[in-house]
């Protein structure tokens, strides 16, 4: 369910994305909003920062977590100029955002030169079929970090 308030925030995200193109960045913008206030915003900084994870949604989520001093963005909405790629969608899930609202979809992105369909398809396949080699090398100590985590009474679950 969306509203005119959603339209206002989405327009802000689209404006951020458009301005980022003019500044030499990628065509993506995002906002994390709580209530009636922007907690943080982000733009695509992949080429500017030489960081393939610096998508607009991820930069907005990182900034919002720093601003709110928490790893959980429960109670917040992510507004993004385009449908999140698999990495960004997963980041939104890990951040525990209440909602994600986007303007353009993955097909619009593909027409603009950003085709994420290969990643959606890839993640449905088993890792041995991926173009990047991903192999399990099972060590006898492989689960030691998880045992240490499970047994740590001071851990902060997330």
Tab-separated table of C-alpha atoms in Angstrom:
chain	number	residue	atom	x	y	z
A	1	UNK	CA	0.000	0.000	0.000
A	2	UNK	CA	1.522	3.301	-1.062
A	3	UNK	CA	0.448	6.913	-0.606
A	4	UNK	CA	1.122	10.454	-1.766
A	5	UNK	CA	3.701	10.648	1.032
A	6	UNK	CA	5.469	7.705	-0.619
A	7	UNK	CA	5.357	9.585	-3.928
A	8	UNK	CA	6.999	12.617	-2.311
A	9	UNK	CA	9.851	10.549	-0.847
A	10	UNK	CA	10.289	8.604	-4.090
A	11	UNK	CA	10.522	11.846	-6.046
A	12	UNK	CA	13.263	12.942	-3.649
A	13	UNK	CA	15.134	9.668	-4.342
A	14	UNK	CA	14.734	10.147	-8.108
A	15	UNK	CA	16.000	13.727	-7.785
A	16	UNK	CA	19.045	12.480	-5.841
A	17	UNK	CA	19.732	9.913	-8.571
A	18	UNK	CA	19.442	12.470	-11.350
A	19	UNK	CA	21.714	14.931	-9.535
A	20	UNK	CA	24.230	12.136	-8.929
A	21	UNK	CA	24.477	11.522	-12.679
A	22	UNK	CA	25.256	15.210	-13.182
A	23	UNK	CA	27.981	14.878	-10.504
A	24	UNK	CA	29.571	11.921	-12.297
A	25	UNK	CA	27.943	9.103	-10.335
A	26	UNK	CA	25.505	6.343	-11.194
A	27	UNK	CA	21.769	6.912	-11.742
A	28	UNK	CA	20.574	5.687	-8.350
A	29	UNK	CA	19.431	7.448	-5.175
A	30	UNK	CA	17.911	6.250	-1.914
A	31	UNK	CA	16.510	7.556	1.366
A	32	UNK	CA	15.899	5.947	4.727
A	33	UNK	CA	12.877	7.596	6.308
A	34	UNK	CA	11.494	7.214	9.814
A	35	UNK	CA	8.147	8.850	10.453
A	36	UNK	CA	8.211	12.198	8.670
A	37	UNK	CA	11.986	12.632	8.645
A	38	UNK	CA	14.843	11.550	6.437
A	39	UNK	CA	17.326	9.650	8.578
A	40	UNK	CA	19.899	9.373	5.800
A	41	UNK	CA	20.289	9.433	2.057
A	42	UNK	CA	22.639	7.736	-0.344
A	43	UNK	CA	23.630	7.779	-3.970
A	44	UNK	CA	25.491	5.319	-6.129
A	45	UNK	CA	29.209	5.815	-5.430
A	46	UNK	CA	30.611	2.729	-7.158
A	47	UNK	CA	32.901	4.548	-9.597
A	48	UNK	CA	33.547	7.531	-7.335
A	49	UNK	CA	34.695	5.362	-4.400
A	50	UNK	CA	36.004	2.424	-6.462
A	51	UNK	CA	33.679	0.260	-4.367
A	52	UNK	CA	31.378	-2.221	-6.123
A	53	UNK	CA	29.205	-2.409	-2.985
A	54	UNK	CA	28.586	1.363	-2.843
A	55	UNK	CA	25.080	1.183	-4.312
A	56	UNK	CA	22.666	3.942	-3.293
A	57	UNK	CA	20.614	1.671	-1.050
A	58	UNK	CA	23.681	0.318	0.739
A	59	UNK	CA	25.170	3.782	1.261
A	60	UNK	CA	21.824	5.030	2.642
A	61	UNK	CA	21.492	2.007	4.945
A	62	UNK	CA	25.061	2.429	6.222
A	63	UNK	CA	24.521	6.148	6.872
A	64	UNK	CA	21.178	5.532	8.613
A	65	UNK	CA	22.683	2.898	10.889
A	66	UNK	CA	25.491	5.279	11.830
A	67	UNK	CA	23.011	8.111	12.413
A	68	UNK	CA	20.707	5.989	14.591
A	69	UNK	CA	23.610	4.090	16.175
A	70	UNK	CA	22.044	0.701	15.504
A	71	UNK	CA	22.205	-2.144	13.001
A	72	UNK	CA	18.406	-2.489	12.940
A	73	UNK	CA	16.364	-0.045	10.909
A	74	UNK	CA	13.036	-1.438	12.116
A	75	UNK	CA	10.500	1.361	11.963
A	76	UNK	CA	12.075	2.823	8.819
A	77	UNK	CA	11.261	2.752	5.118
A	78	UNK	CA	13.795	2.644	2.291
A	79	UNK	CA	12.785	4.748	-0.719
A	80	UNK	CA	14.885	4.103	-3.781
A	81	UNK	CA	14.853	5.421	-7.301
A	82	UNK	CA	15.045	1.897	-8.728
A	83	UNK	CA	14.160	-1.642	-7.707
A	84	UNK	CA	16.976	-2.902	-5.494
A	85	UNK	CA	19.406	-5.381	-7.017
A	86	UNK	CA	19.815	-8.683	-5.136
A	87	UNK	CA	22.646	-7.272	-2.988
A	88	UNK	CA	20.612	-4.214	-2.011
A	89	UNK	CA	17.412	-6.184	-1.433
A	90	UNK	CA	19.299	-8.527	0.869
A	91	UNK	CA	20.881	-5.563	2.653
A	92	UNK	CA	17.395	-4.150	3.263
A	93	UNK	CA	16.313	-7.490	4.729
A	94	UNK	CA	19.379	-7.662	7.004
A	95	UNK	CA	18.704	-4.070	8.110
A	96	UNK	CA	15.184	-5.096	9.179
A	97	UNK	CA	13.573	-2.204	7.307
A	98	UNK	CA	9.781	-2.185	7.522
A	99	UNK	CA	9.296	-1.451	3.831
A	100	UNK	CA	11.099	-0.808	0.574
A	101	UNK	CA	9.396	1.409	-2.003
A	102	UNK	CA	10.964	1.907	-5.441
A	103	UNK	CA	10.195	3.933	-8.572
A	104	UNK	CA	11.767	2.337	-11.672
A	105	UNK	CA	11.944	-1.457	-11.926
A	106	UNK	CA	14.667	-3.906	-12.985
A	107	UNK	CA	13.478	-3.809	-16.598
A	108	UNK	CA	13.833	-0.010	-16.692
A	109	UNK	CA	17.339	-0.408	-15.262
A	110	UNK	CA	18.225	-2.951	-17.951
A	111	UNK	CA	17.090	-0.527	-20.660
A	112	UNK	CA	19.319	2.092	-19.026
A	113	UNK	CA	22.359	-0.188	-19.178
A	114	UNK	CA	22.143	-1.768	-15.715
A	115	UNK	CA	20.966	-5.323	-16.278
A	116	UNK	CA	20.683	-7.125	-12.942
A	117	UNK	CA	18.735	-10.037	-14.421
A	118	UNK	CA	21.929	-12.079	-14.680
A	119	UNK	CA	22.388	-11.751	-10.901
A	120	UNK	CA	18.812	-12.753	-10.149
A	121	UNK	CA	19.262	-15.821	-12.391
A	122	UNK	CA	22.696	-16.593	-10.977
A	123	UNK	CA	21.508	-16.647	-7.386
A	124	UNK	CA	18.883	-19.240	-8.311
A	125	UNK	CA	21.663	-21.561	-9.546
A	126	UNK	CA	24.115	-23.631	-7.510
A	127	UNK	CA	27.499	-21.928	-6.830
A	128	UNK	CA	29.532	-24.419	-8.932
A	129	UNK	CA	27.807	-22.997	-12.024
A	130	UNK	CA	28.711	-19.364	-11.207
A	131	UNK	CA	31.290	-17.520	-13.356
A	132	UNK	CA	33.375	-16.836	-10.238
A	133	UNK	CA	34.732	-20.021	-8.691
A	134	UNK	CA	33.184	-20.647	-5.280
A	135	UNK	CA	34.401	-23.777	-3.475
A	136	UNK	CA	33.946	-25.215	-0.022
A	137	UNK	CA	37.155	-26.415	1.643
A	138	UNK	CA	35.914	-28.003	4.841
A	139	UNK	CA	38.324	-27.582	7.750
A	140	UNK	CA	38.039	-29.445	11.019
A	141	UNK	CA	37.635	-26.042	12.693
A	142	UNK	CA	35.030	-24.752	10.214
A	143	UNK	CA	32.236	-24.421	12.774
A	144	UNK	CA	34.429	-23.118	15.647
A	145	UNK	CA	33.355	-19.473	15.100
A	146	UNK	CA	29.685	-20.496	15.282
A	147	UNK	CA	30.264	-22.540	18.406
A	148	UNK	CA	32.039	-19.575	19.987
A	149	UNK	CA	29.135	-17.311	18.942
A	150	UNK	CA	26.446	-19.668	20.235
A	151	UNK	CA	28.280	-20.109	23.556
A	152	UNK	CA	28.971	-16.403	24.096
A	153	UNK	CA	26.469	-15.091	26.675
A	154	UNK	CA	27.417	-11.484	25.806
A	155	UNK	CA	26.622	-11.747	22.085
A	156	UNK	CA	24.251	-9.277	20.469
A	157	UNK	CA	21.920	-11.251	18.219
A	158	UNK	CA	21.084	-9.794	14.835
